[in-house]
PDB file of C-alpha atoms in Angstrom:
ATOM      1  CA  UNK A   1     106.609   6.113  72.167  1.00 93.00           C
ATOM      2  CA  UNK A   2     106.425   8.297  75.274  1.00 96.00           C
ATOM      3  CA  UNK A   3     109.388   9.547  77.183  1.00 97.00           C
ATOM      4  CA  UNK A   4     109.303  10.370  80.909  1.00 95.00           C
ATOM      5  CA  UNK A   5     111.970  12.237  82.438  1.00 95.00           C
ATOM      6  CA  UNK A   6     112.887  12.675  86.382  1.00 94.00           C
ATOM      7  CA  UNK A   7     115.783  14.138  88.099  1.00 95.00           C
ATOM      8  CA  UNK A   8     117.045  17.667  87.699  1.00 93.00           C
ATOM      9  CA  UNK A   9     117.022  20.394  89.950  1.00 97.00           C
ATOM     10  CA  UNK A  10     119.428  22.894  91.613  1.00 98.00           C
ATOM     11  CA  UNK A  11     122.630  22.328  93.092  1.00 98.00           C
ATOM     12  CA  UNK A  12     125.843  24.376  93.904  1.00 98.00           C
ATOM     13  CA  UNK A  13     129.178  24.574  91.769  1.00 98.00           C
ATOM     14  CA  UNK A  14     130.817  21.102  91.966  1.00 98.00           C
ATOM     15  CA  UNK A  15     127.755  19.225  92.920  1.00 98.00           C
ATOM     16  CA  UNK A  16     125.902  16.249  91.286  1.00 98.00           C
ATOM     17  CA  UNK A  17     122.543  15.401  89.748  1.00 98.00           C
ATOM     18  CA  UNK A  18     121.143  12.479  88.056  1.00 98.00           C
ATOM     19  CA  UNK A  19     118.643  12.448  85.333  1.00 98.00           C
ATOM     20  CA  UNK A  20     116.394   9.522  84.051  1.00 98.00           C
ATOM     21  CA  UNK A  21     114.368   8.977  81.022  1.00 98.00           C
ATOM     22  CA  UNK A  22     112.004   6.068  80.621  1.00 97.00           C
ATOM     23  CA  UNK A  23     110.829   5.060  77.157  1.00 97.00           C
ATOM     24  CA  UNK A  24     107.277   3.449  76.964  1.00 95.00           C
ATOM     25  CA  UNK A  25     108.136   1.042  74.265  1.00 91.00           C
ATOM     26  CA  UNK A  26     110.690   0.101  71.558  1.00 88.00           C
ATOM     27  CA  UNK A  27     110.422  -2.172  68.753  1.00 81.00           C
ATOM     28  CA  UNK A  28     113.953  -2.348  67.217  1.00 82.00           C
ATOM     29  CA  UNK A  29     116.965  -4.284  67.933  1.00 83.00           C
ATOM     30  CA  UNK A  30     118.509  -1.052  68.984  1.00 89.00           C
ATOM     31  CA  UNK A  31     117.790   2.424  69.892  1.00 95.00           C
ATOM     32  CA  UNK A  32     119.697   5.519  70.854  1.00 97.00           C
ATOM     33  CA  UNK A  33     118.820   7.435  73.741  1.00 98.00           C
ATOM     34  CA  UNK A  34     120.259  10.458  75.421  1.00 98.00           C
ATOM     35  CA  UNK A  35     120.156  14.233  76.298  1.00 98.00           C
ATOM     36  CA  UNK A  36     120.370  17.561  74.620  1.00 98.00           C
ATOM     37  CA  UNK A  37     120.389  20.662  76.467  1.00 98.00           C
ATOM     38  CA  UNK A  38     119.517  24.332  75.801  1.00 98.00           C
ATOM     39  CA  UNK A  39     120.766  27.072  77.970  1.00 95.00           C
ATOM     40  CA  UNK A  40     119.491  30.724  78.126  1.00 91.00           C
ATOM     41  CA  UNK A  41     120.291  32.534  74.838  1.00 90.00           C
ATOM     42  CA  UNK A  42     121.940  29.257  73.546  1.00 93.00           C
ATOM     43  CA  UNK A  43     121.331  26.690  70.866  1.00 95.00           C
ATOM     44  CA  UNK A  44     120.312  23.229  71.520  1.00 97.00           C
ATOM     45  CA  UNK A  45     123.397  21.090  72.256  1.00 97.00           C
ATOM     46  CA  UNK A  46     123.820  17.180  72.166  1.00 98.00           C
ATOM     47  CA  UNK A  47     125.257  16.210  75.572  1.00 98.00           C
ATOM     48  CA  UNK A  48     125.432  12.182  75.683  1.00 98.00           C
ATOM     49  CA  UNK A  49     123.944   9.412  73.918  1.00 98.00           C
ATOM     50  CA  UNK A  50     123.844   5.359  74.332  1.00 98.00           C
ATOM     51  CA  UNK A  51     122.776   2.838  72.327  1.00 96.00           C
ATOM     52  CA  UNK A  52     121.508  -0.590  72.983  1.00 95.00           C
ATOM     53  CA  UNK A  53     125.081  -2.185  72.519  1.00 95.00           C
ATOM     54  CA  UNK A  54     126.188   0.346  75.320  1.00 96.00           C
ATOM     55  CA  UNK A  55     128.173   2.549  72.808  1.00 97.00           C
ATOM     56  CA  UNK A  56     128.305   5.907  73.991  1.00 98.00           C
ATOM     57  CA  UNK A  57     129.018   9.539  72.930  1.00 97.00           C
ATOM     58  CA  UNK A  58     129.718  12.632  74.906  1.00 97.00           C
ATOM     59  CA  UNK A  59     130.135  16.349  74.032  1.00 97.00           C
ATOM     60  CA  UNK A  60     133.665  17.369  74.703  1.00 97.00           C
ATOM     61  CA  UNK A  61     132.837  19.863  77.555  1.00 96.00           C
ATOM     62  CA  UNK A  62     131.102  17.088  79.527  1.00 98.00           C
ATOM     63  CA  UNK A  63     133.698  14.183  79.088  1.00 98.00           C
ATOM     64  CA  UNK A  64     134.876  13.040  82.513  1.00 98.00           C
ATOM     65  CA  UNK A  65     132.046  14.662  84.397  1.00 98.00           C
ATOM     66  CA  UNK A  66     129.038  12.857  83.016  1.00 98.00           C
ATOM     67  CA  UNK A  67     128.205   9.326  82.555  1.00 98.00           C
ATOM     68  CA  UNK A  68     125.368   7.879  80.521  1.00 98.00           C
ATOM     69  CA  UNK A  69     124.175   4.381  81.158  1.00 98.00           C
ATOM     70  CA  UNK A  70     121.170   2.121  80.104  1.00 97.00           C
ATOM     71  CA  UNK A  71     119.895   0.956  83.445  1.00 96.00           C
ATOM     72  CA  UNK A  72     117.388  -1.394  82.200  1.00 95.00           C
ATOM     73  CA  UNK A  73     116.041  -1.771  78.685  1.00 94.00           C
ATOM     74  CA  UNK A  74     113.805   1.138  78.971  1.00 96.00           C
ATOM     75  CA  UNK A  75     115.640   3.357  81.375  1.00 97.00           C
ATOM     76  CA  UNK A  76     118.457   5.490  80.308  1.00 98.00           C
ATOM     77  CA  UNK A  77     120.343   7.505  83.261  1.00 98.00           C
ATOM     78  CA  UNK A  78     122.796  10.526  83.035  1.00 98.00           C
ATOM     79  CA  UNK A  79     125.040  11.089  86.181  1.00 98.00           C
ATOM     80  CA  UNK A  80     126.355  14.526  86.168  1.00 98.00           C
ATOM     81  CA  UNK A  81     129.026  15.020  88.514  1.00 98.00           C
ATOM     82  CA  UNK A  82     131.221  18.099  88.994  1.00 98.00           C
ATOM     83  CA  UNK A  83     128.544  20.410  87.736  1.00 98.00           C
ATOM     84  CA  UNK A  84     129.400  24.051  86.594  1.00 98.00           C
ATOM     85  CA  UNK A  85     127.330  27.129  86.171  1.00 97.00           C
ATOM     86  CA  UNK A  86     127.722  26.588  82.398  1.00 96.00           C
ATOM     87  CA  UNK A  87     125.787  23.302  82.688  1.00 98.00           C
ATOM     88  CA  UNK A  88     122.671  25.318  83.775  1.00 98.00           C
ATOM     89  CA  UNK A  89     120.244  24.605  81.188  1.00 98.00           C
ATOM     90  CA  UNK A  90     117.042  22.693  80.204  1.00 98.00           C
ATOM     91  CA  UNK A  91     117.927  19.110  79.523  1.00 98.00           C
ATOM     92  CA  UNK A  92     115.580  17.117  76.924  1.00 98.00           C
ATOM     93  CA  UNK A  93     115.748  13.240  76.644  1.00 98.00           C
ATOM     94  CA  UNK A  94     115.620  12.183  73.052  1.00 98.00           C
ATOM     95  CA  UNK A  95     115.121   8.629  71.757  1.00 98.00           C
ATOM     96  CA  UNK A  96     115.553   7.334  68.111  1.00 97.00           C
ATOM     97  CA  UNK A  97     114.651   3.656  67.101  1.00 96.00           C
ATOM     98  CA  UNK A  98     116.791   1.588  64.881  1.00 94.00           C
ATOM     99  CA  UNK A  99     119.945   3.671  65.820  1.00 95.00           C
ATOM    100  CA  UNK A 100     123.437   2.890  66.722  1.00 96.00           C
ATOM    101  CA  UNK A 101     125.810   5.523  68.324  1.00 97.00           C
ATOM    102  CA  UNK A 102     128.418   4.864  65.582  1.00 96.00           C
ATOM    103  CA  UNK A 103     125.989   6.133  62.933  1.00 95.00           C
ATOM    104  CA  UNK A 104     125.166   9.560  64.616  1.00 96.00           C
ATOM    105  CA  UNK A 105     126.792  12.692  63.187  1.00 95.00           C
ATOM    106  CA  UNK A 106     129.957  13.771  64.787  1.00 91.00           C
ATOM    107  CA  UNK A 107     128.024  16.694  66.225  1.00 92.00           C
ATOM    108  CA  UNK A 108     124.608  15.053  67.262  1.00 95.00           C
ATOM    109  CA  UNK A 109     121.863  17.043  66.212  1.00 95.00           C
ATOM    110  CA  UNK A 110     118.126  17.386  66.754  1.00 95.00           C
ATOM    111  CA  UNK A 111     116.766  15.885  63.178  1.00 95.00           C
ATOM    112  CA  UNK A 112     118.578  12.636  64.047  1.00 96.00           C
ATOM    113  CA  UNK A 113     116.036  11.787  66.916  1.00 97.00           C
ATOM    114  CA  UNK A 114     112.203  11.703  66.390  1.00 96.00           C
ATOM    115  CA  UNK A 115     110.983  11.115  70.094  1.00 97.00           C
ATOM    116  CA  UNK A 116     111.499  13.924  72.895  1.00 98.00           C
ATOM    117  CA  UNK A 117     110.675  14.500  76.262  1.00 97.00           C
ATOM    118  CA  UNK A 118     109.149  17.478  77.848  1.00 96.00           C
ATOM    119  CA  UNK A 119     112.634  18.734  79.476  1.00 97.00           C
ATOM    120  CA  UNK A 120     113.773  19.016  82.998  1.00 97.00           C
ATOM    121  CA  UNK A 121     115.403  21.992  84.398  1.00 97.00           C
ATOM    122  CA  UNK A 122     119.087  21.905  85.970  1.00 98.00           C
ATOM    123  CA  UNK A 123     120.394  25.003  87.690  1.00 98.00           C
ATOM    124  CA  UNK A 124     124.009  25.268  88.990  1.00 98.00           C
ATOM    125  CA  UNK A 125     124.737  28.113  91.230  1.00 97.00           C
ATOM    126  CA  UNK A 126     128.270  29.557  92.205  1.00 90.00           C
TER     127      UNK A 126
END
């Protein structure tokens, strides 16, 4: 399974960006996809996740600003609006096969996902 990420870049405070992640293949009825992020001097944080049924999970600090969607059976997008400087991070797409969002831990963690993208940088300047 390979993941291809696109999007990211630099915007000013209050701006918008869209990230996309394409999975090369899947072989289960459902898979979870989403993004983690890691800022400078910070740990890895789960941002937003979706499964094949369309169930979603968001970190508290992005609710109402970020929207995750499964655009096709292989493409997941993260629309990020009203971006803030605290959102500046490297964003990593992650995928787990045979997964449903309801079964993820309340605080989604790295070991729950086996497939990872290379990461894409998001910089928000004030």
